[in-house]
Coordinates of C-alpha atoms in Angstrom, one line a residue:
Chain H
M1 CA 28.8 67.1 -25.0
A2 CA 32.5 66.3 -23.2
V3 CA 30.6 65.5 -19.7
F4 CA 28.3 63.5 -21.2
S5 CA 30.2 61.2 -23.2
S6 CA 32.8 60.8 -19.9
L7 CA 30.0 59.9 -18.1
T8 CA 29.7 56.9 -21.0
P9 CA 31.6 54.3 -20.1
V10 CA 29.0 54.7 -16.1
F11 CA 26.3 54.1 -18.1
V12 CA 27.4 50.8 -20.3
A13 CA 28.9 49.8 -16.9
V14 CA 24.9 50.1 -14.3
L15 CA 23.8 48.4 -18.2
C16 CA 25.6 45.7 -18.2
V17 CA 25.1 45.2 -14.4
I18 CA 21.1 45.1 -15.7
I19 CA 22.8 43.1 -18.3
G20 CA 23.9 40.4 -16.4
F21 CA 21.3 39.9 -13.5
L22 CA 18.5 40.5 -15.8
F23 CA 20.6 37.0 -17.6
K24 CA 21.5 35.6 -14.3
N25 CA 17.6 35.6 -13.3
S26 CA 16.4 34.1 -16.3
Q27 CA 18.9 30.9 -16.0
R28 CA 17.9 30.5 -12.8
R29 CA 14.5 30.4 -13.6
Q30 CA 15.4 28.3 -16.7
T31 CA 16.5 25.6 -14.1
R32 CA 14.4 25.3 -11.8
S33 CA 11.2 24.9 -13.8
K34 CA 14.2 21.5 -15.4
Q35 CA 14.3 20.5 -11.6
G36 CA 10.5 21.2 -11.3
R37 CA 10.3 19.0 -13.9
S38 CA 12.3 16.1 -13.6
D39 CA 10.6 16.2 -9.5
Q40 CA 7.9 14.8 -11.5
T41 CA 9.2 12.2 -12.9
S42 CA 11.6 10.5 -10.7
K43 CA 12.9 10.4 -8.0
P44 CA 16.3 9.7 -7.9
W45 CA 16.8 8.5 -3.5
V46 CA 13.6 6.3 -3.9
D47 CA 14.9 2.5 -5.7
E48 CA 12.6 2.5 -8.5
D49 CA 11.2 -1.2 -7.6
L50 CA 10.2 0.1 -4.5
Q51 CA 8.4 3.1 -5.6
D52 CA 4.8 3.0 -5.2
D53 CA 1.6 6.0 -6.8
T54 CA 0.7 6.6 -3.5
E55 CA 1.8 10.0 -4.9
I56 CA -0.3 9.8 -7.4
S57 CA -2.4 8.7 -5.8
S58 CA -3.0 11.7 -3.9
K59 CA -3.1 14.0 -7.2
H60 CA -6.3 11.1 -8.8
N61 CA -9.1 12.6 -7.4
E62 CA -11.0 9.9 -8.8
D63 CA -13.5 8.0 -6.7
D64 CA -12.9 6.4 -3.5
D65 CA -14.9 3.4 -3.6
W66 CA -11.9 1.5 -6.2
L67 CA -14.9 1.8 -9.1
D68 CA -14.2 4.3 -11.8
T69 CA -18.1 5.0 -12.4
T70 CA -17.6 5.8 -15.9
E71 CA -16.6 2.3 -16.3
E72 CA -19.2 1.4 -13.7
E73 CA -22.0 3.0 -15.9
D74 CA -21.6 0.7 -18.8
L75 CA -21.8 -2.2 -17.0
R76 CA -25.4 -3.6 -16.3
H77 CA -26.6 -3.7 -12.1
I78 CA -27.2 -7.8 -11.1
P79 CA -29.2 -8.5 -8.2
Y80 CA -26.9 -9.7 -5.2
T81 CA -28.0 -12.5 -2.4
P82 CA -25.1 -14.8 -0.9
A83 CA -25.5 -17.2 1.4
R84 CA -26.8 -16.2 4.8
Y85 CA -26.3 -17.5 7.6
S86 CA -28.4 -17.2 12.1
A87 CA -26.7 -15.6 14.2
T88 CA -25.6 -18.6 15.7
E89 CA -24.2 -20.0 12.8
M90 CA -21.9 -16.5 11.7
L91 CA -21.2 -17.0 15.5
E92 CA -19.2 -20.5 15.0
R93 CA -18.0 -19.7 11.0
S94 CA -16.7 -17.0 12.5
E95 CA -14.7 -18.8 15.3
M96 CA -13.4 -21.7 13.4
F97 CA -12.2 -18.9 10.7
Y98 CA -10.3 -17.3 13.5
S99 CA -9.5 -20.6 14.4
L100 CA -7.8 -21.5 11.5
M101 CA -6.0 -18.0 10.9
N102 CA -4.1 -17.6 14.3
L103 CA -2.8 -21.2 13.4
R104 CA -0.8 -19.9 10.5
R105 CA 3.7 -18.9 11.7
S106 CA 5.4 -17.8 9.5
V107 CA 7.9 -21.1 8.7
R108 CA 11.1 -20.7 7.4
F109 CA 12.2 -24.8 7.2
I110 CA 9.9 -25.7 4.4
S111 CA 9.5 -30.2 3.4
P112 CA 11.3 -30.2 -0.3
E113 CA 7.9 -32.9 -0.9
P114 CA 5.9 -31.6 -3.5
V115 CA 2.7 -30.2 -3.5
P116 CA 0.3 -30.7 -6.1
K117 CA 0.0 -27.8 -8.6
E118 CA -4.1 -28.3 -8.9
V119 CA -3.8 -27.6 -5.4
I120 CA -1.5 -24.0 -6.5
D121 CA -4.1 -23.4 -8.8
N122 CA -6.7 -22.9 -6.6
V123 CA -4.9 -20.9 -4.2
I124 CA -4.0 -18.6 -6.6
R125 CA -7.3 -18.6 -8.2
T126 CA -8.9 -17.5 -4.7
A127 CA -6.5 -14.1 -4.4
G128 CA -7.3 -13.3 -8.1
T129 CA -11.1 -12.8 -6.2
A130 CA -9.7 -9.7 -4.1
P131 CA -11.4 -6.3 -4.9
S132 CA -9.0 -3.8 -6.4
G133 CA -8.9 -0.2 -7.6
A134 CA -11.2 0.2 -10.6
H135 CA -11.0 -3.1 -10.8
T136 CA -7.7 -3.6 -12.4
E137 CA -6.9 -6.7 -11.2
P138 CA -3.4 -5.2 -10.9
W139 CA -1.1 -8.9 -10.2
T140 CA 1.1 -11.1 -11.3
F141 CA 1.9 -14.8 -9.9
V142 CA 5.0 -16.2 -11.1
V143 CA 5.3 -19.7 -9.8
V144 CA 8.1 -21.5 -10.2
S145 CA 9.3 -24.8 -9.5
D146 CA 11.7 -24.9 -11.9
A147 CA 14.7 -26.3 -10.1
D148 CA 17.7 -24.3 -11.6
V149 CA 15.2 -21.5 -11.9
K150 CA 14.7 -21.3 -7.8
H151 CA 18.9 -21.7 -7.0
K152 CA 18.9 -18.8 -9.8
I153 CA 16.5 -16.3 -7.8
R154 CA 18.4 -17.6 -4.2
E155 CA 21.8 -16.8 -5.6
I156 CA 20.5 -13.3 -6.8
I157 CA 18.4 -12.7 -3.0
E158 CA 21.6 -14.4 -1.1
E159 CA 24.2 -11.5 -2.9
E160 CA 21.4 -8.6 -1.7
E161 CA 21.3 -10.0 1.8
E162 CA 24.5 -11.4 2.3
I163 CA 25.4 -7.0 1.7
N164 CA 22.7 -5.9 3.5
Y165 CA 24.0 -8.3 7.1
K166 CA 27.1 -7.7 6.0
Q167 CA 26.7 -4.2 5.7
R168 CA 24.2 -3.2 8.8
M169 CA 26.2 -5.8 10.8
G170 CA 29.6 -4.4 10.9
D171 CA 31.7 -5.7 13.7
K172 CA 28.9 -6.8 16.2
W173 CA 27.6 -9.0 13.2
V174 CA 31.2 -11.0 12.9
Q175 CA 30.4 -11.6 16.9
D176 CA 26.6 -12.6 16.9
L177 CA 26.6 -14.5 13.9
K178 CA 26.5 -17.8 14.9
K179 CA 24.4 -17.3 17.7
L180 CA 21.5 -16.3 14.8
R181 CA 19.5 -19.0 13.7
T182 CA 18.6 -16.6 10.7
N183 CA 21.1 -14.9 8.1
W184 CA 21.4 -14.2 4.8
V185 CA 21.7 -18.1 3.9
K186 CA 17.6 -18.8 2.2
E187 CA 17.5 -22.4 1.5
Y188 CA 14.2 -22.3 1.4
L189 CA 14.6 -20.7 -1.7
D190 CA 15.7 -24.4 -3.4
V191 CA 13.9 -26.0 -1.2
A192 CA 10.7 -25.5 -1.0
P193 CA 8.4 -26.9 -4.1
Y194 CA 7.0 -23.8 -5.3
L195 CA 7.8 -20.0 -5.0
I196 CA 5.3 -17.7 -6.0
L197 CA 6.5 -14.0 -6.6
V198 CA 3.6 -11.6 -6.3
F199 CA 4.3 -8.8 -8.7
K200 CA 2.1 -6.0 -8.9
Q201 CA 1.2 -4.1 -12.2
T202 CA 2.3 -0.4 -11.6
Y203 CA 0.6 0.8 -14.5
G204 CA -1.7 -1.2 -17.5
I205 CA -1.1 -1.0 -21.3
L206 CA -4.8 0.5 -22.9
P207 CA -5.7 -0.7 -26.6
S208 CA -3.9 2.6 -27.4
G209 CA -0.4 1.4 -26.7
K210 CA -1.0 4.5 -24.1
K211 CA -0.2 4.4 -20.2
K212 CA -2.9 3.5 -18.0
T213 CA -1.6 4.4 -14.1
H214 CA -3.9 1.1 -11.6
Y215 CA -3.4 3.6 -8.8
Y216 CA -3.9 1.6 -5.3
N217 CA -2.1 -0.9 -7.1
E218 CA 0.1 -1.5 -4.1
I219 CA -2.1 -2.3 -1.8
S220 CA -4.3 -4.0 -4.1
V221 CA -1.7 -6.5 -4.6
S222 CA -1.4 -6.8 -0.8
I223 CA -4.9 -7.4 0.1
S224 CA -4.8 -10.2 -2.5
C225 CA -1.7 -11.5 -0.6
G226 CA -3.7 -11.7 2.4
I227 CA -6.8 -13.8 1.1
L228 CA -3.2 -15.8 -1.0
L229 CA -1.9 -16.3 2.9
A230 CA -5.7 -17.6 4.2
A231 CA -5.9 -19.7 0.7
L232 CA -2.7 -21.6 2.0
Q233 CA -3.4 -22.3 5.5
N234 CA -6.5 -23.5 4.5
V235 CA -5.4 -26.3 2.7
G236 CA -2.3 -26.8 5.4
L237 CA 0.8 -25.0 3.8
V238 CA 3.3 -22.9 4.7
T239 CA 5.2 -20.1 4.1
V240 CA 7.1 -17.1 4.7
T241 CA 6.1 -13.1 3.9
T242 CA 9.1 -12.0 2.4
T243 CA 9.8 -8.3 0.1
P244 CA 13.4 -9.6 -1.0
L245 CA 14.5 -5.7 -1.4
N246 CA 17.0 -4.9 -3.8
C247 CA 16.5 -7.9 -6.0
G248 CA 13.2 -7.1 -8.0
P249 CA 15.0 -5.8 -10.9
Q250 CA 17.0 -8.6 -11.0
L251 CA 14.4 -11.1 -10.7
R252 CA 11.9 -9.3 -12.5
L253 CA 15.0 -9.9 -16.0
L254 CA 15.0 -13.6 -15.0
L255 CA 11.8 -14.0 -14.8
Q256 CA 11.5 -12.1 -17.9
R257 CA 8.5 -10.1 -16.4
P258 CA 7.6 -6.5 -18.5
A259 CA 9.0 -2.7 -17.0
N260 CA 5.0 -1.5 -15.8
E261 CA 5.3 -5.2 -13.1
K262 CA 7.7 -4.5 -9.8
L263 CA 8.1 -7.7 -7.5
L264 CA 6.3 -6.8 -4.4
I265 CA 6.4 -10.4 -2.3
L266 CA 7.7 -14.0 -2.8
L267 CA 6.7 -16.7 -0.7
P268 CA 8.4 -19.9 -0.4
V269 CA 5.4 -23.1 -0.3
G270 CA 5.2 -26.4 0.8
Y271 CA 4.4 -28.2 3.9
P272 CA 6.2 -28.2 6.4
A273 CA 9.6 -29.6 7.7
S274 CA 9.2 -32.1 10.3
D275 CA 11.4 -30.5 12.3
A276 CA 10.2 -26.9 12.0
K277 CA 10.1 -24.3 14.5
V278 CA 8.6 -21.6 14.9
P279 CA 9.8 -18.6 17.5
D280 CA 7.4 -18.0 20.3
L281 CA 5.9 -15.2 19.5
K282 CA 2.3 -14.2 20.6
R283 CA 0.1 -11.8 19.4
K284 CA -1.3 -8.5 20.5
D285 CA -4.8 -9.0 22.1
L286 CA -8.5 -7.9 20.5
K287 CA -8.5 -5.3 22.7
D288 CA -5.1 -3.4 21.6
I289 CA -6.2 -3.7 18.5
M290 CA -9.7 -2.5 18.3
V291 CA -11.6 0.7 19.1
T292 CA -15.1 0.7 20.5
V293 CA -16.6 3.7 19.4
Chain I
M1 CA 27.8 70.7 -12.8
A2 CA 24.3 71.9 -15.3
V3 CA 24.3 68.6 -17.1
F4 CA 25.9 66.9 -14.6
S5 CA 23.6 67.7 -12.5
S6 CA 20.2 67.7 -15.6
L7 CA 21.9 63.3 -15.7
T8 CA 20.9 63.1 -12.0
P9 CA 17.5 61.7 -12.2
V10 CA 19.0 59.9 -15.1
F11 CA 21.5 58.1 -12.3
V12 CA 18.7 57.8 -9.4
A13 CA 16.4 56.0 -11.8
V14 CA 19.7 53.2 -13.2
L15 CA 20.1 53.1 -9.5
C16 CA 16.1 52.6 -8.2
V17 CA 16.4 49.2 -11.6
I18 CA 19.6 47.8 -9.3
I19 CA 18.4 48.7 -6.2
G20 CA 15.2 46.5 -6.9
F21 CA 16.6 43.6 -8.7
L22 CA 18.9 43.1 -6.4
F23 CA 16.0 43.5 -3.5
K24 CA 14.1 40.7 -5.9
N25 CA 16.8 38.8 -6.0
S26 CA 17.0 38.1 -2.2
Q27 CA 13.6 37.7 -1.4
R28 CA 13.5 35.0 -3.8
R29 CA 16.4 33.0 -2.4
Q30 CA 14.5 33.4 1.0
T31 CA 11.7 31.4 -0.5
R32 CA 14.0 29.3 -2.4
S33 CA 15.7 28.1 1.1
K34 CA 12.0 28.0 2.9
Q35 CA 10.8 25.9 0.2
G36 CA 13.9 24.0 0.2
R37 CA 13.6 23.0 3.9
S38 CA 10.0 22.6 3.6
D39 CA 10.7 19.8 1.1
Q40 CA 13.2 17.3 3.0
T41 CA 10.6 17.2 6.2
S42 CA 6.8 17.8 4.1
K43 CA 5.9 16.8 0.6
P44 CA 2.8 19.2 0.6
W45 CA 1.3 18.0 -2.9
V46 CA 1.4 14.0 -0.9
D47 CA -1.8 13.8 1.4
E48 CA 0.2 13.0 4.6
D49 CA -2.3 10.8 5.7
L50 CA -1.4 8.9 2.0
Q51 CA 2.3 9.0 2.1
D52 CA 3.7 5.7 3.0
D53 CA 7.2 4.4 4.2
T54 CA 7.9 3.8 0.6
E55 CA 11.2 6.1 0.7
I56 CA 11.9 4.9 4.5
S57 CA 12.0 1.3 3.4
S58 CA 14.5 2.1 0.1
K59 CA 16.9 3.3 2.9
H60 CA 16.6 0.2 5.3
N61 CA 19.0 -2.5 5.3
E62 CA 17.6 -5.0 7.7
D63 CA 16.3 -8.7 7.2
D64 CA 13.9 -8.9 4.4
D65 CA 11.8 -11.2 5.8
W66 CA 9.3 -9.7 8.6
L67 CA 12.1 -11.3 11.4
D68 CA 13.8 -8.6 13.3
T69 CA 16.8 -11.1 14.1
T70 CA 17.9 -9.7 16.9
E71 CA 14.5 -9.7 18.4
E72 CA 14.2 -12.9 17.1
E73 CA 17.2 -15.0 18.9
D74 CA 16.1 -14.2 22.3
L75 CA 13.1 -15.8 21.6
R76 CA 13.2 -19.7 22.4
H77 CA 11.7 -21.7 19.4
I78 CA 9.1 -24.1 20.1
P79 CA 8.3 -27.7 16.8
Y80 CA 5.4 -26.1 14.4
T81 CA 3.4 -29.4 13.7
P82 CA 0.4 -28.1 11.9
A83 CA -2.7 -30.2 10.4
R84 CA -1.9 -32.1 7.3
Y85 CA -4.2 -33.5 5.0
S86 CA -4.5 -35.5 2.5
A87 CA -4.3 -35.0 -1.1
T88 CA -7.7 -35.0 -2.0
E89 CA -8.7 -33.0 1.4
M90 CA -6.5 -30.6 0.1
L91 CA -7.7 -30.4 -3.5
E92 CA -11.6 -30.1 -1.9
R93 CA -10.7 -27.5 0.7
S94 CA -8.9 -25.5 -2.0
E95 CA -12.1 -25.3 -3.9
M96 CA -14.7 -24.8 -1.2
F97 CA -12.5 -21.6 -0.4
Y98 CA -11.8 -20.5 -4.0
S99 CA -15.2 -20.6 -4.8
L100 CA -16.9 -18.9 -1.0
M101 CA -14.3 -15.9 -1.5
N102 CA -14.7 -15.8 -5.2
L103 CA -18.6 -15.0 -4.6
R104 CA -17.2 -12.5 -2.3
R105 CA -19.1 -8.9 -3.6
S106 CA -17.6 -5.6 -3.1
V107 CA -21.4 -4.2 -1.8
R108 CA -22.8 -0.3 -1.7
F109 CA -25.7 -1.5 -0.7
I110 CA -25.8 -2.4 2.6
S111 CA -29.4 -3.5 5.2
P112 CA -29.4 -1.6 8.3
E113 CA -30.1 -5.2 10.7
P114 CA -28.2 -5.4 13.3
V115 CA -25.0 -7.5 12.9
P116 CA -23.8 -9.9 16.7
K117 CA -21.2 -7.7 18.2
E118 CA -18.7 -11.2 18.4
V119 CA -19.0 -11.7 15.1
I120 CA -17.0 -8.8 14.5
D121 CA -14.7 -9.3 17.5
N122 CA -14.1 -12.5 15.6
V123 CA -13.5 -11.1 12.2
I124 CA -11.6 -8.6 14.0
R125 CA -9.1 -11.4 15.8
T126 CA -8.8 -13.7 13.0
A127 CA -7.4 -9.8 10.7
G128 CA -5.3 -9.3 13.4
T129 CA -3.5 -13.2 13.0
A130 CA -2.0 -11.1 9.9
P131 CA 2.0 -11.1 9.2
S132 CA 4.0 -8.3 9.6
G133 CA 7.0 -6.8 9.3
A134 CA 9.4 -7.1 12.4
H135 CA 6.1 -8.8 14.1
T136 CA 4.6 -5.1 14.5
E137 CA 1.2 -5.7 13.9
P138 CA 0.8 -2.1 13.5
W139 CA -2.2 -2.1 12.9
T140 CA -5.4 -1.0 14.7
F141 CA -8.8 -1.6 14.0
V142 CA -11.5 1.6 14.7
V143 CA -15.3 0.1 14.5
V144 CA -17.8 2.8 14.8
S145 CA -21.1 1.7 15.6
D146 CA -22.4 4.9 17.3
A147 CA -25.2 6.7 14.9
D148 CA -23.9 10.2 15.4
V149 CA -20.5 9.5 14.9
K150 CA -21.5 7.5 11.9
H151 CA -23.1 10.0 10.4
K152 CA -20.0 12.7 11.8
I153 CA -18.1 10.3 8.9
R154 CA -20.2 10.4 6.7
E155 CA -20.7 14.5 6.4
I156 CA -15.7 14.6 6.6
I157 CA -16.2 11.7 3.4
E158 CA -19.1 13.3 1.6
E159 CA -16.9 17.4 1.7
E160 CA -14.7 15.7 -0.1
E161 CA -16.1 14.1 -2.1
E162 CA -18.4 16.0 -3.5
I163 CA -15.2 18.8 -4.6
N164 CA -13.3 15.5 -5.7
Y165 CA -16.5 14.9 -8.4
K166 CA -17.2 18.7 -9.6
Q167 CA -13.5 19.2 -10.1
R168 CA -13.1 16.4 -11.6
M169 CA -16.2 16.4 -13.8
G170 CA -16.7 19.5 -14.3
D171 CA -19.1 20.6 -16.9
K172 CA -19.4 17.3 -17.9
W173 CA -20.2 16.0 -14.4
V174 CA -23.2 18.5 -14.8
Q175 CA -24.9 16.3 -17.6
D176 CA -23.7 12.9 -16.1
L177 CA -24.5 13.3 -13.1
K178 CA -28.0 12.2 -13.2
K179 CA -27.5 8.4 -15.4
L180 CA -24.6 7.7 -13.0
R181 CA -25.5 5.4 -9.4
T182 CA -21.9 5.9 -7.8
N183 CA -21.9 9.5 -6.3
W184 CA -20.5 11.1 -3.3
V185 CA -23.3 10.0 -2.0
K186 CA -22.3 7.3 0.7
E187 CA -26.2 6.1 2.1
Y188 CA -23.6 3.2 3.8
L189 CA -21.9 5.6 6.4
D190 CA -24.9 6.0 7.8
V191 CA -27.0 2.8 6.5
A192 CA -24.4 0.1 7.5
P193 CA -24.2 -1.3 11.3
Y194 CA -20.5 -1.1 11.5
L195 CA -18.3 0.5 10.2
I196 CA -14.6 -0.4 10.6
L197 CA -12.1 1.8 10.0
V198 CA -8.0 0.5 9.4
F199 CA -5.6 2.3 10.4
K200 CA -1.5 1.7 10.0
Q201 CA 1.0 2.7 12.6
T202 CA 3.5 4.3 11.3
Y203 CA 5.9 4.4 13.8
G204 CA 5.7 2.7 17.6
I205 CA 7.1 4.7 20.4
L206 CA 9.0 2.2 22.8
P207 CA 9.4 2.8 26.4
S208 CA 12.6 5.2 26.1
G209 CA 10.1 7.3 24.6
K210 CA 11.7 7.1 21.0
K211 CA 10.2 6.4 18.0
K212 CA 10.1 3.4 16.4
T213 CA 10.2 3.0 12.4
H214 CA 6.9 0.6 11.4
Y215 CA 8.8 -0.6 8.1
Y216 CA 6.8 -2.6 5.3
N217 CA 3.8 -1.2 7.8
E218 CA 1.5 -0.6 4.6
I219 CA 1.8 -3.9 3.2
S220 CA 1.4 -5.8 6.0
V221 CA -2.0 -4.0 7.4
S222 CA -3.0 -4.6 3.7
I223 CA -2.8 -8.3 4.5
S224 CA -4.5 -8.1 7.1
C225 CA -7.4 -6.0 5.6
G226 CA -7.2 -9.2 3.1
I227 CA -7.5 -11.5 5.8
L228 CA -10.3 -9.6 7.2
L229 CA -12.4 -9.3 3.4
A230 CA -12.1 -13.5 3.9
A231 CA -13.1 -13.2 7.7
L232 CA -16.2 -10.9 6.1
Q233 CA -17.8 -13.6 3.5
N234 CA -17.3 -15.9 5.3
V235 CA -19.6 -15.4 7.6
G236 CA -22.0 -14.1 4.7
L237 CA -21.4 -10.6 5.8
V238 CA -20.5 -8.0 2.9
T239 CA -18.9 -4.5 2.5
V240 CA -16.8 -2.3 -0.2
T241 CA -12.8 -1.6 0.0
T242 CA -12.6 2.2 -0.3
T243 CA -9.7 4.5 0.9
P244 CA -11.0 8.1 1.8
L245 CA -9.1 10.7 0.4
N246 CA -8.1 13.6 1.6
C247 CA -10.0 12.3 4.6
G248 CA -8.1 10.7 6.6
P249 CA -6.6 13.6 9.5
Q250 CA -10.2 14.9 9.4
L251 CA -11.4 10.9 10.4
R252 CA -8.4 10.5 13.0
L253 CA -8.9 13.7 14.6
L254 CA -12.4 12.5 15.1
L255 CA -11.8 9.1 16.4
Q256 CA -9.5 10.9 18.3
R257 CA -6.6 8.1 17.2
P258 CA -2.8 9.4 18.0
A259 CA -0.2 11.5 15.6
N260 CA 1.3 7.9 14.4
E261 CA -1.3 6.5 12.6
K262 CA -2.9 6.6 9.4
L263 CA -6.0 5.7 7.8
L264 CA -5.3 3.4 4.9
I265 CA -9.1 1.6 5.0
L266 CA -12.5 2.4 5.2
L267 CA -15.1 -1.0 5.8
P268 CA -18.4 -0.4 5.8
V269 CA -20.1 -3.5 7.2
G270 CA -23.0 -5.4 7.3
Y271 CA -26.0 -7.9 5.4
P272 CA -26.2 -6.8 1.8
A273 CA -30.1 -5.0 2.0
S274 CA -32.8 -6.9 0.0
D275 CA -32.2 -5.8 -3.4
A276 CA -28.6 -4.7 -3.1
K277 CA -27.4 -5.5 -7.3
V278 CA -23.7 -5.0 -7.7
P279 CA -21.6 -4.5 -11.1
D280 CA -22.1 -6.7 -13.8
L281 CA -17.8 -7.6 -13.4
K282 CA -16.0 -10.4 -14.6
R283 CA -13.1 -11.3 -13.1
K284 CA -9.8 -12.2 -14.9
D285 CA -8.6 -16.0 -15.8
L286 CA -6.1 -17.7 -13.9
K287 CA -4.2 -17.7 -17.5
D288 CA -3.8 -14.2 -17.1
I289 CA -3.2 -13.6 -14.0
M290 CA -0.6 -16.5 -12.9
V291 CA 2.6 -17.7 -15.2
T292 CA 3.9 -20.8 -14.7
V293 CA 8.2 -21.8 -14.3

């Protein structure tokens, strides 16, 4: 008994070690499951406004042809008989449209001349004909002509751009600045008669108040912007495609857009200035962009 | 001593438990550090082919107007004097283009009739006029007309789609299958005279052999697809915008595209079938997509 009780401290020590291990393990498990949860809801290293739903899409096992089948089932199907052109007409039309689009250039020198608002309306209507994942039409086009609002947009963007330029270019920036033709000064944001800010709706709100994820919203809205650029070019207006980095949240608040909308693209729109210049860029040849199988 | 030796089995048991815990812990630590490493280089929960460069972009402090300034500095600047239309002409042209684009629909019933290849060439040329981040033109259009390759594409896509459908719909799928008009069977992949597979080049290769990140490549290629859809509609051809989930890697290998190219969109292209039907969808009104400030 004496030997037994003399061994008790050893037992207690061993038990302490075991309890210690068990406790440590359970703590770790909790930490890990917390991390798991936070991984799913946020990524602090991604600018929230630039986050897109690629990861959501990958978890998403729905139909890939952009129309929810259950939704489609409820819809009446109607015959579709569009215009049919002869082979010659097709070739002519395809050449004409290519020639027109090939003249499009990104233009930073925009005239302050007013542009008929009806034309802008039609251009936006045209952008709204784009396809979208499950026909969610996840786009909002904010058309700004108010001089004060344009100037505030310019201030927000130039402030961020100046930081970008200076951080990026460092000492070299000081030397090269005078030679550069573009810098953080974006005069066109004041001058262009219209700024079109294209927001992607990252989710929708169901009648029940619940969120409805808009899959492929970034791709859908970008496709819509492609059609918008074509529509602008078709009427002789110019723009430059910009993605104001880090400015999304501020611009969203300025324009009082809801939390589900994220700025994707900003397009200053107008006639080209009479002295507009563009860099002498070439486009790749067909053989460098197309592979035939 | 007898008592001590009678206690030895207890000690051995306790020691075994301790050693067991220590072993288990060290194993867990190894597993976790392995996971940690793989987290940095890949994200197993994201289909690699759907991963986009949003995170890279957010770290990227370059000029936001899609043209690298240092690159631009080296380029000659030339005057830009595009066509100028009167206000009346602009309005007419904008209305006509809207009417044409508004007739576009996603069509799953495509005629097997041949389509002149020159028209497809011009449509791809037109897509190649899109703007792109730093003028990288990060797109490859793979145009497939070979019947065997089309069929292999169909097999790859249908296999994945069947899994998607069955996993998603479970028992309900069995009941509803007959009522559904779209399912994992994608006949148009065999029937359409052309399949256009649009790949985004996530990075380029510099002459030095180093990788050059293509910022905004997904947005750029999607914009290009918007212009491509407009060009198809302009010549009376139809398509349906699809993003084959989880099929990217297999299709990339089938078409022998390099590792920097990821499938973004697949478009089956042709004339509409004579009995083509489309769901009776409506588009949002202008007031629901445009905000004027």
